[in-house]
Amino acid sequence: MILILFGPPGAGKGTQADYLKEKFNLLHLSTGDILREEVSNNTELGVQAKKFMDSGELVTDELIIGMIKNKIESTVNVEGFLFDGFPRTISQAEALDQMLDSSNKSIDKVISLEVDDKTLIERLLARGRSDDNEETIKNRLEVYKNQTLPIKDYYHSKNQLVEIKGDSSIEEVSSEIEKSL
Ligand code: ADP
């Protein structure tokens, strides 16, 4: 099974990923988590990514796609993948389709978590990660609308998209996701 968790920053992708990966034995690939690990290990990739992350801009497609390729190719013995925070641009979505195509795999569902801006900002400020300050959050939501949201149409036209209300309780959201699969 190959799933994508889609939605703005603060939509609850990480929380739902924790549940879904256990339930279906999927490898959870969060590009945000992988990047933060690279930053804390001070790797070359981390150094390059950090300046984008601190300002709420997207890391370049080239870095992200290379990183995901490595992870997919070095993984054995999983029943599928759960992508979280990736793809975030149309180019990344196309690159993912190509990678999967070449191993005769395809995306089963793209789960879009729908949450309004006011709730997102409240959640992010409460979380308090280093890039969760008001200035950076505003930019991340802008970047999301301009660069990431167009992906919804891409997946909708391929009949892969499901929209789930993301502002109810964690358990309710999980159960709605499961029903949609
Ligand atoms: P959130 O979804 O809460 O904004 P993430 O943890 O997914 O945060 O990502 C944090 C930062 O890492 C992003 O603001 C961006 O700079 C970078 N990043 C993560 N995933 C990607 C991606 N697929 N493409 C480009 N940049 C990314």
Short mmCIF file of C-alpha atoms and ligand atoms in Angstrom, two decimals:
data_model
loop_
_atom_site.label_atom_id
_atom_site.label_comp_id
_atom_site.label_asym_id
_atom_site.label_seq_id
_atom_site.Cartn_x
_atom_site.Cartn_y
_atom_site.Cartn_z
CA MET A 1 0.00 0.00 0.00
CA ILE A 2 1.25 3.46 -0.86
CA LEU A 3 -0.39 6.41 0.87
CA ILE A 4 0.27 10.12 0.85
CA LEU A 5 -0.77 12.34 3.73
CA PHE A 6 -1.44 15.76 2.32
CA GLY A 7 -2.32 19.05 3.94
CA PRO A 8 -1.03 22.36 5.24
CA PRO A 9 1.46 22.71 8.10
CA GLY A 10 -0.34 21.86 11.33
CA ALA A 11 -3.04 19.74 9.66
CA GLY A 12 -2.09 16.69 11.74
CA LYS A 13 -0.16 14.67 9.17
CA GLY A 14 2.48 13.49 11.64
CA THR A 15 -0.12 12.47 14.23
CA GLN A 16 -2.16 10.44 11.75
CA ALA A 17 1.02 8.98 10.25
CA ASP A 18 1.97 7.47 13.63
CA TYR A 19 -1.33 5.64 13.68
CA LEU A 20 -1.44 4.55 10.02
CA LYS A 21 2.13 3.24 9.86
CA GLU A 22 1.48 0.83 12.76
CA LYS A 23 -1.92 -0.22 11.50
CA PHE A 24 -0.72 -1.10 7.99
CA ASN A 25 3.01 -1.75 8.56
CA LEU A 26 4.13 1.07 6.31
CA LEU A 27 7.46 2.84 6.20
CA HIS A 28 6.77 6.41 7.29
CA LEU A 29 8.74 8.88 5.18
CA SER A 30 8.39 12.41 6.52
CA THR A 31 10.61 14.75 4.54
CA GLY A 32 10.41 17.31 7.39
CA ASP A 33 11.67 14.72 9.92
CA ILE A 34 14.40 13.46 7.58
CA LEU A 35 15.56 17.03 6.92
CA ARG A 36 15.58 17.92 10.62
CA GLU A 37 17.73 14.85 11.27
CA GLU A 38 20.14 15.91 8.52
CA VAL A 39 20.30 19.38 10.05
CA SER A 40 21.02 18.06 13.53
CA ASN A 41 23.76 15.77 12.15
CA ASN A 42 25.17 18.75 10.29
CA THR A 43 25.40 16.83 7.01
CA GLU A 44 25.97 18.60 3.70
CA LEU A 45 22.30 18.13 2.84
CA GLY A 46 21.33 19.50 6.27
CA VAL A 47 23.48 22.59 5.85
CA GLN A 48 21.93 23.30 2.45
CA ALA A 49 18.38 22.67 3.66
CA LYS A 50 18.54 24.69 6.87
CA LYS A 51 18.38 28.15 5.32
CA PHE A 52 15.18 27.28 3.47
CA MET A 53 13.57 25.65 6.48
CA ASP A 54 14.33 28.56 8.82
CA SER A 55 12.53 30.99 6.55
CA GLY A 56 9.62 28.68 5.73
CA GLU A 57 10.59 28.31 2.07
CA LEU A 58 10.70 24.94 0.32
CA VAL A 59 13.96 23.05 0.03
CA THR A 60 14.83 22.60 -3.68
CA ASP A 61 13.08 19.82 -5.59
CA GLU A 62 16.44 18.38 -6.58
CA LEU A 63 17.55 17.84 -2.97
CA ILE A 64 14.18 16.45 -1.91
CA ILE A 65 13.76 14.07 -4.84
CA GLY A 66 17.31 12.72 -4.42
CA MET A 67 16.69 12.19 -0.73
CA ILE A 68 13.43 10.28 -1.30
CA LYS A 69 15.01 8.13 -4.03
CA ASN A 70 17.76 7.07 -1.63
CA LYS A 71 15.25 6.13 1.05
CA ILE A 72 13.05 4.12 -1.30
CA GLU A 73 15.96 2.29 -2.88
CA SER A 74 17.59 1.42 0.44
CA THR A 75 14.40 -0.01 1.94
CA VAL A 76 13.51 -3.69 2.02
CA ASN A 77 10.76 -5.67 3.74
CA VAL A 78 7.99 -3.16 4.16
CA GLU A 79 4.42 -3.57 3.05
CA GLY A 80 4.30 -0.08 1.68
CA PHE A 81 5.11 3.57 2.11
CA LEU A 82 3.43 6.42 3.88
CA PHE A 83 4.59 9.78 2.56
CA ASP A 84 4.13 12.79 4.82
CA GLY A 85 5.11 16.30 3.73
CA PHE A 86 6.04 14.98 0.31
CA PRO A 87 5.30 15.70 -2.51
CA ARG A 88 5.02 19.44 -1.97
CA THR A 89 5.32 20.65 -5.57
CA ILE A 90 3.98 19.39 -8.90
CA SER A 91 7.55 18.49 -9.93
CA GLN A 92 7.93 16.34 -6.82
CA ALA A 93 4.58 14.66 -7.53
CA GLU A 94 5.64 13.87 -11.08
CA ALA A 95 9.03 12.59 -9.93
CA LEU A 96 7.32 10.31 -7.40
CA ASP A 97 5.00 8.89 -10.07
CA GLN A 98 8.02 8.16 -12.25
CA MET A 99 9.91 6.46 -9.42
CA LEU A 100 6.89 4.28 -8.60
CA ASP A 101 6.13 3.55 -12.27
CA SER A 102 9.62 2.24 -12.82
CA SER A 103 9.06 -0.41 -10.14
CA ASN A 104 5.47 -1.10 -11.23
CA LYS A 105 3.96 0.50 -8.16
CA SER A 106 1.38 3.24 -7.83
CA ILE A 107 -0.23 5.48 -5.24
CA ASP A 108 -3.35 4.01 -3.63
CA LYS A 109 -4.70 7.11 -1.94
CA VAL A 110 -3.82 10.72 -1.28
CA ILE A 111 -5.45 11.73 2.00
CA SER A 112 -5.96 15.46 2.19
CA LEU A 113 -6.51 16.76 5.74
CA GLU A 114 -8.69 19.87 5.64
CA VAL A 115 -8.22 22.42 8.43
CA ASP A 116 -8.91 26.18 8.39
CA ASP A 117 -6.08 28.71 8.73
CA LYS A 118 -7.09 29.99 12.15
CA THR A 119 -6.92 26.50 13.67
CA LEU A 120 -3.63 25.79 11.89
CA ILE A 121 -1.97 28.91 13.28
CA GLU A 122 -3.20 28.12 16.81
CA ARG A 123 -1.88 24.56 16.58
CA LEU A 124 1.52 25.60 15.20
CA LEU A 125 2.04 28.31 17.80
CA ALA A 126 1.17 25.80 20.53
CA ARG A 127 3.64 23.26 19.07
CA GLY A 128 6.51 25.75 19.23
CA ARG A 129 9.11 24.11 16.95
CA SER A 130 11.93 26.49 16.00
CA ASP A 131 10.21 27.28 12.68
CA ASP A 132 6.84 27.71 14.41
CA ASN A 133 7.11 31.45 15.04
CA GLU A 134 4.48 33.83 13.67
CA GLU A 135 6.59 35.21 10.83
CA THR A 136 7.71 31.81 9.49
CA ILE A 137 4.25 30.29 9.89
CA LYS A 138 2.72 33.02 7.73
CA ASN A 139 5.26 32.32 5.02
CA ARG A 140 4.77 28.54 5.23
CA LEU A 141 1.02 28.94 4.76
CA GLU A 142 1.64 31.26 1.78
CA VAL A 143 4.12 28.81 0.27
CA TYR A 144 1.62 26.00 0.85
CA LYS A 145 -1.13 27.86 -1.02
CA ASN A 146 1.07 28.86 -3.93
CA GLN A 147 3.27 25.83 -4.47
CA THR A 148 1.66 22.84 -2.75
CA LEU A 149 -2.11 23.26 -3.07
CA PRO A 150 -2.05 22.82 -6.91
CA ILE A 151 -1.08 19.20 -6.28
CA LYS A 152 -4.62 18.52 -5.09
CA ASP A 153 -5.94 19.02 -8.62
CA TYR A 154 -3.19 16.82 -9.96
CA TYR A 155 -4.27 13.89 -7.76
CA HIS A 156 -7.96 14.68 -8.06
CA SER A 157 -7.76 14.33 -11.82
CA LYS A 158 -6.11 10.94 -11.34
CA ASN A 159 -8.93 9.89 -8.98
CA GLN A 160 -6.53 9.36 -6.10
CA LEU A 161 -7.65 12.15 -3.77
CA VAL A 162 -9.84 11.88 -0.67
CA GLU A 163 -10.64 14.87 1.51
CA ILE A 164 -10.96 14.34 5.25
CA LYS A 165 -12.06 16.93 7.79
CA GLY A 166 -9.03 17.42 10.02
CA ASP A 167 -10.51 19.52 12.81
CA SER A 168 -12.28 16.81 14.82
CA SER A 169 -10.58 14.65 17.47
CA ILE A 170 -7.48 12.59 16.59
CA GLU A 171 -9.48 9.35 16.89
CA GLU A 172 -12.30 10.64 14.72
CA VAL A 173 -9.88 11.74 12.01
CA SER A 174 -8.13 8.33 12.11
CA SER A 175 -11.43 6.54 11.79
CA GLU A 176 -12.55 8.72 8.84
CA ILE A 177 -9.24 7.99 7.11
CA GLU A 178 -9.67 4.26 7.62
CA LYS A 179 -13.19 4.35 6.24
CA SER A 180 -11.88 6.03 3.10
CA LEU A 181 -9.28 3.34 2.39
P1 ADP B 1 5.17 21.47 8.26
O1 ADP B 1 4.32 20.52 7.45
O2 ADP B 1 4.74 21.55 9.67
O3 ADP B 1 5.36 22.81 7.60
P2 ADP B 1 7.54 19.81 7.83
O4 ADP B 1 8.12 19.23 9.05
O5 ADP B 1 6.85 18.91 6.89
O6 ADP B 1 6.63 20.97 8.36
O7 ADP B 1 8.65 20.61 7.00
C1 ADP B 1 9.46 21.61 7.59
C2 ADP B 1 10.26 22.34 6.50
O8 ADP B 1 11.08 21.39 5.77
C3 ADP B 1 9.41 23.02 5.42
O9 ADP B 1 9.00 24.31 5.80
C4 ADP B 1 10.39 23.02 4.23
O10 ADP B 1 11.36 24.03 4.35
C5 ADP B 1 11.12 21.70 4.38
N1 ADP B 1 10.47 20.59 3.61
C6 ADP B 1 9.88 19.48 4.12
N2 ADP B 1 9.41 18.69 3.15
C7 ADP B 1 9.69 19.30 1.98
C8 ADP B 1 9.45 19.00 0.60
N3 ADP B 1 8.81 17.87 0.22
N4 ADP B 1 9.89 19.87 -0.33
C9 ADP B 1 10.53 21.00 0.01
N5 ADP B 1 10.79 21.35 1.28
C10 ADP B 1 10.38 20.52 2.26
#
